[in-house]
XYZ file of C-alpha atoms in Angstrom:
543
model
C -36.949 -3.340 35.417
C -35.894 -3.093 38.981
C -36.674 -0.377 41.665
C -33.447 1.561 40.976
C -34.411 1.863 37.230
C -37.817 3.108 38.174
C -36.365 5.799 40.528
C -33.853 6.897 37.947
C -36.153 7.229 35.036
C -38.778 8.985 37.246
C -39.461 12.369 35.863
C -41.340 15.348 37.648
C -44.793 15.926 36.403
C -45.002 18.630 33.791
C -45.551 22.197 35.154
C -48.890 23.676 34.632
C -48.926 26.445 32.156
C -49.171 29.659 33.841
C -50.470 32.556 31.909
C -51.025 36.114 32.727
C -54.146 38.103 31.890
C -52.805 38.801 28.548
C -52.475 35.128 27.639
C -48.582 35.212 27.930
C -47.276 31.879 28.984
C -44.944 32.606 31.845
C -43.334 29.182 32.155
C -42.337 29.214 28.273
C -41.763 32.902 27.980
C -38.528 33.423 25.856
C -36.799 36.396 27.393
C -34.175 36.582 24.663
C -37.154 37.421 22.050
C -39.529 39.301 24.302
C -39.420 42.969 24.661
C -39.034 44.686 27.904
C -42.673 45.701 28.193
C -43.941 42.109 27.755
C -41.439 40.780 30.286
C -42.470 43.276 32.781
C -46.297 42.842 32.065
C -45.874 39.146 32.456
C -44.023 39.474 36.024
C -46.605 42.074 37.196
C -49.391 39.711 36.455
C -47.829 36.591 37.749
C -49.838 35.853 40.753
C -48.421 32.320 41.547
C -46.849 31.843 44.860
C -44.496 29.048 46.412
C -46.105 27.250 49.151
C -45.388 28.745 52.468
C -43.486 26.333 54.845
C -44.463 26.706 58.409
C -45.171 24.450 61.358
C -48.258 22.865 59.867
C -46.406 22.183 56.497
C -43.528 20.404 58.432
C -45.856 18.172 60.402
C -47.813 17.313 57.105
C -44.588 16.535 55.261
C -43.215 14.446 58.103
C -46.536 12.575 58.660
C -46.534 11.809 54.908
C -42.886 10.385 55.161
C -43.973 8.181 58.028
C -46.861 6.706 56.063
C -44.845 6.068 52.883
C -42.030 4.687 54.885
C -44.659 2.140 56.740
C -46.348 1.243 53.532
C -43.194 0.641 51.744
C -41.977 -1.627 54.488
C -45.461 -3.573 54.536
C -45.308 -3.872 50.639
C -41.697 -5.265 50.875
C -42.635 -7.747 53.347
C -45.535 -8.839 51.576
C -44.216 -9.044 48.260
C -40.494 -9.935 48.983
C -40.163 -12.262 46.127
C -41.839 -9.839 43.477
C -40.254 -6.346 43.446
C -42.686 -5.174 40.721
C -45.463 -5.115 43.401
C -43.579 -2.854 45.768
C -42.049 -0.651 43.169
C -44.748 1.930 43.393
C -44.444 2.355 47.245
C -40.800 2.957 46.793
C -41.307 5.730 44.230
C -43.721 7.264 46.623
C -41.260 6.982 49.576
C -38.627 8.652 47.472
C -41.048 11.542 46.650
C -41.836 12.000 50.332
C -38.152 12.267 50.874
C -37.576 14.885 48.247
C -40.428 16.841 49.522
C -38.656 17.399 52.732
C -36.123 19.517 50.933
C -38.283 22.438 51.318
C -37.671 22.451 55.181
C -33.874 22.948 54.486
C -34.433 26.665 53.941
C -36.184 27.054 57.186
C -33.701 26.089 60.068
C -35.898 27.728 62.539
C -38.411 24.898 62.130
C -35.812 22.027 62.725
C -37.063 21.990 66.290
C -40.411 20.763 64.856
C -38.616 18.391 62.784
C -36.999 16.944 65.863
C -40.242 16.996 68.024
C -42.385 15.013 65.440
C -39.649 12.362 65.283
C -38.465 12.880 61.679
C -34.759 12.399 62.502
C -35.347 8.976 63.948
C -37.147 8.022 60.642
C -34.511 9.307 58.566
C -31.808 7.455 60.314
C -33.774 4.198 60.148
C -34.041 4.756 56.291
C -30.114 4.693 56.206
C -30.604 0.746 56.482
C -33.062 0.624 53.500
C -32.391 -2.266 51.096
C -32.380 0.259 48.083
C -29.546 2.310 47.833
C -31.308 4.989 45.923
C -33.236 5.686 49.170
C -30.095 5.619 51.264
C -28.607 8.190 48.740
C -31.783 10.441 48.869
C -31.703 10.461 52.676
C -28.006 11.196 52.920
C -28.481 14.127 50.329
C -31.500 15.519 52.568
C -29.635 15.272 56.010
C -26.627 16.966 54.175
C -28.658 19.859 53.139
C -30.255 19.984 56.548
C -26.934 20.251 58.224
C -25.260 22.689 55.639
C -22.495 24.471 57.331
C -23.944 27.869 56.377
C -27.125 26.848 58.269
C -25.631 25.301 61.167
C -22.837 27.915 61.723
C -25.637 30.497 62.393
C -25.866 28.402 65.675
C -29.751 28.713 66.049
C -31.299 26.783 68.823
C -33.487 24.529 66.439
C -30.413 23.794 64.372
C -28.446 22.711 67.354
C -31.525 20.444 68.406
C -31.286 18.833 65.014
C -27.557 18.260 65.513
C -28.157 16.647 68.968
C -30.891 14.372 67.616
C -28.635 13.085 64.845
C -25.854 12.371 67.427
C -28.430 10.740 69.878
C -29.648 8.623 67.004
C -26.153 7.245 66.389
C -25.901 8.528 63.052
C -22.263 7.545 62.529
C -22.812 3.943 63.624
C -25.818 3.842 61.158
C -23.599 5.119 58.286
C -20.877 2.513 59.018
C -23.014 -0.340 59.805
C -25.885 0.022 57.421
C -25.334 2.662 54.622
C -21.615 1.996 53.755
C -22.134 -1.669 53.879
C -24.728 -1.214 51.004
C -23.300 1.653 49.037
C -20.943 0.756 46.184
C -18.470 3.580 45.279
C -17.834 2.168 41.978
C -21.283 3.665 41.039
C -20.973 7.410 40.806
C -24.365 8.098 42.473
C -23.455 5.854 45.285
C -19.961 7.461 45.513
C -21.647 10.707 45.770
C -23.771 9.466 48.653
C -20.630 8.324 50.563
C -19.371 12.008 49.956
C -22.656 13.408 51.262
C -22.119 11.253 54.396
C -18.754 12.412 55.022
C -19.938 16.046 54.610
C -22.593 15.364 57.294
C -20.097 14.285 59.715
C -17.925 17.399 58.930
C -21.002 19.515 59.442
C -21.650 18.181 62.906
C -18.070 18.198 63.986
C -17.836 21.948 63.240
C -20.186 23.108 66.094
C -19.981 19.868 68.064
C -16.330 18.922 68.262
C -16.996 16.417 70.986
C -18.878 14.471 68.429
C -15.397 13.106 67.556
C -15.757 10.656 70.574
C -18.817 9.408 69.014
C -17.118 8.765 65.958
C -14.625 6.638 67.560
C -17.036 4.735 69.760
C -19.454 4.122 66.791
C -16.847 2.783 64.522
C -16.672 5.643 61.971
C -12.993 6.348 62.935
C -11.956 2.943 62.141
C -13.816 3.083 58.671
C -12.080 6.465 57.700
C -8.587 4.896 58.707
C -9.225 1.994 56.184
C -10.667 4.266 53.688
C -7.888 6.699 53.856
C -5.075 4.393 53.725
C -6.346 1.783 51.304
C -4.201 0.999 48.465
C -6.482 2.231 45.609
C -6.886 4.832 43.033
C -7.198 8.424 44.460
C -10.506 9.802 44.686
C -12.586 12.569 46.434
C -13.742 10.439 49.040
C -10.303 9.169 49.802
C -9.292 12.745 50.501
C -12.302 13.554 52.497
C -11.578 10.476 54.659
C -8.182 11.526 55.342
C -9.401 14.913 56.179
C -11.810 13.696 58.785
C -9.312 11.175 59.983
C -6.871 13.891 60.884
C -9.504 16.138 62.207
C -10.811 13.437 64.686
C -7.273 12.592 65.849
C -6.584 16.177 66.610
C -9.901 16.532 68.430
C -9.953 13.669 70.790
C -7.450 11.586 72.767
C -9.959 8.711 72.299
C -8.849 8.450 68.539
C -5.375 8.530 69.399
C -5.648 5.611 71.789
C -7.855 3.606 69.489
C -5.377 3.912 66.427
C -3.264 1.059 67.362
C -5.924 -1.125 69.482
C -7.635 -3.220 67.074
C -5.299 -2.912 64.300
C -1.874 -1.172 63.706
C -3.184 2.051 62.500
C 0.306 3.633 62.654
C 1.594 1.084 60.056
C -1.444 1.793 57.908
C -0.614 5.578 57.851
C 3.055 5.135 57.275
C 2.486 2.686 54.493
C -0.079 5.164 52.723
C 2.648 7.931 53.282
C 5.422 5.707 51.791
C 3.871 5.868 48.464
C 4.884 9.650 48.373
C 8.509 9.277 49.403
C 9.867 9.173 45.765
C 6.780 10.549 43.933
C 4.815 13.893 44.288
C 0.933 13.824 44.263
C -0.645 13.917 40.972
C -3.001 16.974 41.652
C -3.638 19.723 44.194
C -6.350 17.437 45.547
C -4.126 14.525 46.070
C -1.500 16.832 47.727
C -4.152 17.852 50.200
C -4.810 14.074 50.855
C -1.056 13.593 51.537
C -0.920 16.449 53.964
C -4.055 15.164 55.789
C -2.250 11.924 56.216
C 0.917 13.856 57.609
C -1.701 15.799 59.674
C -3.172 12.474 61.182
C 0.478 11.135 61.798
C 1.380 14.428 63.833
C -1.803 14.269 65.918
C -1.327 10.484 66.673
C 2.102 11.307 68.144
C 0.458 13.213 70.969
C -0.232 9.869 72.434
C 3.024 8.476 73.791
C 2.392 4.841 73.023
C 2.008 5.758 69.464
C 5.578 6.888 69.350
C 6.629 3.446 70.127
C 4.601 2.249 67.207
C 6.192 4.888 65.107
C 9.621 3.579 66.028
C 8.827 0.140 65.402
C 7.239 0.885 61.988
C 10.470 2.570 61.061
C 8.887 6.031 60.795
C 11.973 7.699 61.598
C 13.798 6.160 58.791
C 10.793 7.014 56.379
C 10.791 10.505 57.378
C 14.633 10.979 57.050
C 14.176 9.284 53.321
C 11.731 11.854 52.504
C 14.095 14.628 53.677
C 16.675 13.158 51.200
C 14.354 12.682 48.169
C 13.366 16.458 48.004
C 9.811 15.706 46.929
C 6.711 17.697 48.076
C 6.521 15.459 51.076
C 9.910 16.749 52.564
C 8.501 19.682 54.421
C 5.646 17.773 56.106
C 8.240 14.935 56.953
C 10.321 17.750 58.768
C 7.156 18.748 60.775
C 6.612 15.096 61.789
C 10.010 14.933 62.977
C 9.632 18.084 65.001
C 6.580 16.603 66.577
C 8.127 12.982 67.192
C 11.496 14.403 68.780
C 9.713 16.679 70.970
C 9.154 16.024 74.741
C 10.430 13.282 77.016
C 8.716 10.574 74.805
C 10.844 11.684 71.979
C 14.212 10.688 73.771
C 14.520 7.286 71.913
C 13.425 8.730 68.618
C 16.209 11.453 68.888
C 18.601 8.692 69.625
C 17.379 6.550 66.567
C 17.499 9.824 64.321
C 21.231 10.315 65.080
C 21.830 6.614 64.862
C 20.767 6.382 61.084
C 22.833 9.284 60.337
C 19.833 11.748 60.195
C 22.266 14.760 60.957
C 23.590 14.524 57.310
C 20.246 15.142 56.118
C 19.045 17.745 58.655
C 21.913 20.203 58.730
C 21.766 21.077 54.827
C 17.973 22.063 55.735
C 19.286 23.976 58.679
C 21.827 26.005 56.640
C 19.498 26.960 53.866
C 15.677 27.479 53.809
C 14.495 26.121 50.533
C 13.011 28.339 47.809
C 9.239 28.965 47.890
C 8.853 26.914 44.962
C 10.311 23.860 46.797
C 8.430 24.605 49.988
C 4.976 24.670 48.465
C 2.493 25.508 51.072
C 5.098 25.749 54.040
C 6.258 29.230 54.865
C 10.071 30.005 55.561
C 9.219 30.532 59.139
C 7.710 27.192 59.428
C 10.729 25.562 57.958
C 13.136 27.313 60.182
C 10.847 26.627 63.273
C 10.651 22.834 62.574
C 14.358 22.598 61.849
C 15.496 24.477 65.017
C 12.942 22.520 67.118
C 14.557 19.252 65.859
C 17.814 20.246 66.715
C 16.934 21.659 70.233
C 15.256 18.348 70.971
C 18.479 16.480 69.908
C 20.645 18.503 72.348
C 17.991 18.143 74.959
C 17.831 14.215 74.930
C 20.941 12.953 73.163
C 23.406 11.145 75.150
C 26.936 12.326 75.651
C 28.312 10.623 72.551
C 25.513 11.749 70.255
C 25.683 15.261 71.784
C 29.431 15.548 70.902
C 28.634 14.579 67.448
C 26.121 17.427 67.304
C 28.386 19.959 68.563
C 31.206 18.710 66.128
C 28.710 19.514 63.352
C 28.742 23.256 64.471
C 32.541 23.297 64.766
C 33.226 21.944 61.350
C 33.812 23.964 58.147
C 34.987 27.101 60.109
C 31.946 27.181 62.417
C 29.644 27.982 59.512
C 26.605 26.375 61.303
C 27.099 28.968 64.190
C 26.963 31.763 61.620
C 23.517 30.519 60.600
C 22.303 30.112 64.136
C 23.368 33.720 64.735
C 21.520 34.718 61.536
C 18.367 33.188 62.711
C 18.687 34.565 66.173
C 19.208 38.188 64.842
C 16.261 37.613 62.347
C 13.825 36.683 64.893
C 14.972 39.119 67.382
C 14.506 42.010 65.035
C 11.039 40.847 64.201
C 9.998 40.515 67.732
C 11.307 43.887 68.713
C 9.398 45.457 65.785
C 6.256 43.587 66.859
C 6.507 44.678 70.380
C 7.122 48.341 69.587
C 3.761 48.260 67.705
C 1.950 46.467 70.501
C 3.494 47.811 73.644
C 1.559 49.971 75.689
C -1.848 48.062 75.687
C -3.593 47.996 79.064
C -3.394 44.536 80.890
C -6.187 43.988 83.450
C -5.555 40.364 84.353
C -3.090 37.489 84.268
C -5.241 36.131 81.323
C -4.261 39.259 79.382
C -0.638 38.770 80.165
C -0.840 35.128 78.948
C -2.638 36.258 75.799
C 0.050 38.653 75.085
C 2.722 36.191 75.577
C 1.041 33.744 73.138
C 0.799 36.662 70.616
C 4.649 37.292 71.252
C 5.460 33.587 70.669
C 3.307 33.711 67.307
C 5.407 36.972 66.313
C 8.838 35.141 66.409
C 9.639 34.647 70.110
C 9.169 30.747 69.856
C 11.773 30.420 67.109
C 14.038 33.007 68.847
C 13.934 30.580 71.966
C 14.836 27.827 69.832
C 17.847 29.586 68.132
C 18.865 30.850 71.483
C 18.923 27.421 73.054
C 21.089 26.051 70.022
C 23.548 28.852 70.308
C 23.879 28.473 74.146
C 24.358 24.697 73.732
C 27.143 25.042 71.061
C 28.915 27.847 72.767
C 28.949 25.782 76.033
C 30.126 22.752 74.166
C 32.806 24.288 72.130
C 35.039 27.221 72.788
C 35.634 27.707 68.972
C 31.717 28.211 68.610
C 31.680 30.741 71.437
C 34.522 32.720 69.959
C 32.768 32.787 66.625
C 29.374 33.744 68.070
C 31.037 36.516 70.009
C 32.887 37.816 66.997
C 29.756 38.001 64.845
C 27.469 39.656 67.361
C 30.212 42.327 68.015
C 30.327 42.854 64.223
C 26.569 42.929 63.862
C 25.260 44.450 67.242
C 28.367 46.283 68.798
C 28.050 43.823 71.737
C 29.975 40.606 71.644
C 28.845 39.344 74.987
C 26.896 36.220 74.101
C 25.282 36.028 77.612
C 23.880 39.442 77.317
C 21.933 38.303 74.113
C 20.858 35.008 75.243
C 19.943 35.458 78.921
C 16.935 37.599 78.628
C 15.415 35.230 75.985
C 16.097 32.089 77.920
C 15.009 33.589 81.184
C 11.854 34.539 79.756
C 11.406 30.809 78.537
C 12.059 29.518 82.111
C 9.611 32.010 83.500
C 6.832 30.598 81.313
C 7.521 26.932 81.644
C 4.693 24.871 83.403
C 5.157 24.020 86.985
C 5.613 20.522 86.242
C 8.544 21.072 83.863
C 11.183 20.490 86.345
C 13.791 18.893 84.405
C 13.620 21.340 81.484
C 13.691 24.292 83.977
C 16.928 22.779 85.504
C 18.346 22.051 81.947
C 18.022 25.709 80.819
C 18.992 27.005 84.086
C 22.330 25.181 84.126
C 22.980 26.039 80.604
C 22.772 29.652 81.397
C 25.167 29.064 84.366
C 27.596 27.229 82.172
C 27.400 29.903 79.413
C 27.940 32.582 81.981
C 31.181 30.960 83.161
C 32.351 30.375 79.638
C 31.744 34.021 78.726
C 33.647 35.310 81.684
C 36.621 33.127 80.922
C 36.517 34.413 77.235
C 36.409 38.093 78.335
C 38.845 37.548 81.102
C 36.542 38.649 83.747
C 36.569 37.299 87.364
C 33.507 35.161 87.994
C 30.960 36.592 90.322
């Protein structure tokens, strides 16, 4: 019999019979058969109390852990070739770890735990030869860092978090615990899950810990675990969740993604599994969405877009749009991220080159039903499609831009009709929101900026996108301008396209960052060109 079997078979000692003054056995009292008076009498006469956990209790428990750890280490060294002789010390060590669970309900005492060096002792035990001991320690730390406890933000709780970070817990998990734990064994897979929960619990109050996760090797481990070609399980999902979170939290992760390995290829390969098949469960769907989230976050680092292009990421996303599986909406979001900004220019050109317009415009013309969109709202769908089209207009070369404009001219300018529909939808929504929120006092520039952000969330952002699309096509083709003017006259009584778009686009210009010189120039020239086209259409002299 080895040590693991000893621990597995270990049973807690039988509870002492507790009887009240009338001889009623409290431990074995059958409430189903006893009458109310008997139960009440038993409770009133029960004078047993749980041990009070205070500073002295913590110090005693930690000291006991230290002693049992030291004895176990000595016995293992002394009887390295005869496990039978150190089994007892292993059982005692496990019991000492279990006893520490009473501290988890007293977060105000965590400072004492740190002060007496218990955190360092627990982290050292993550390298123990017995995986049952590792599992017990991870379970304990997971309870100590429980999100409900840590979220209270007590000073003692944050001391514990700080000590875990200082003890390089992420590195010890990767280099010690994960090397020993076999996820093919349920208990050890649960231990890995506890480890991931600990990381999650620390990241919540300390997002800067994401940098430690990168530096200590956990980020790399998560990347491999999330993208590994294996059966789906809970740890795979949790790994992808933390992978996406860390990529969102720190530039260090985005930079590291393709340094030691081509992390972009790994993510794209993992996602390619879903190009023609849907996830098999809600949890697996969440895993897929986590991978898409990781991909979107990684594209914030410009060099990763080159890797995305080289890995045929554009082709994969376009194929997902065609296949109409659950991955379609997330692929649309990725394309929105990939084509945005100056770094997206080459990706815009590639998208047009692979005939992506044929796939994109059916999605522009019709928002999929809620059933087909799953977790994506109609607003998100329309925002992503419009964002891609604006990026294509912004960065496409002259030939590609002409192909774009022809898309709006064909089929009797039906796509202009759709652009007007979206413009009016978000304009009405924004006006309605502003009526409810206008008049609030503004005491600082920060208040004004906050109000602008709220307007963006209320529909202004998509309104700006639809306005840019309309401006581009009206300037690019007189037929589109005439169609837009006719529709606006029918629906608003004012057919002057410039009157509608100018306030929106001037507001966009006013809120561009100071360094956005090219974008400011582009939108300004677009407005000037539109003004000239409208003047000609309405046969007015240009001012």
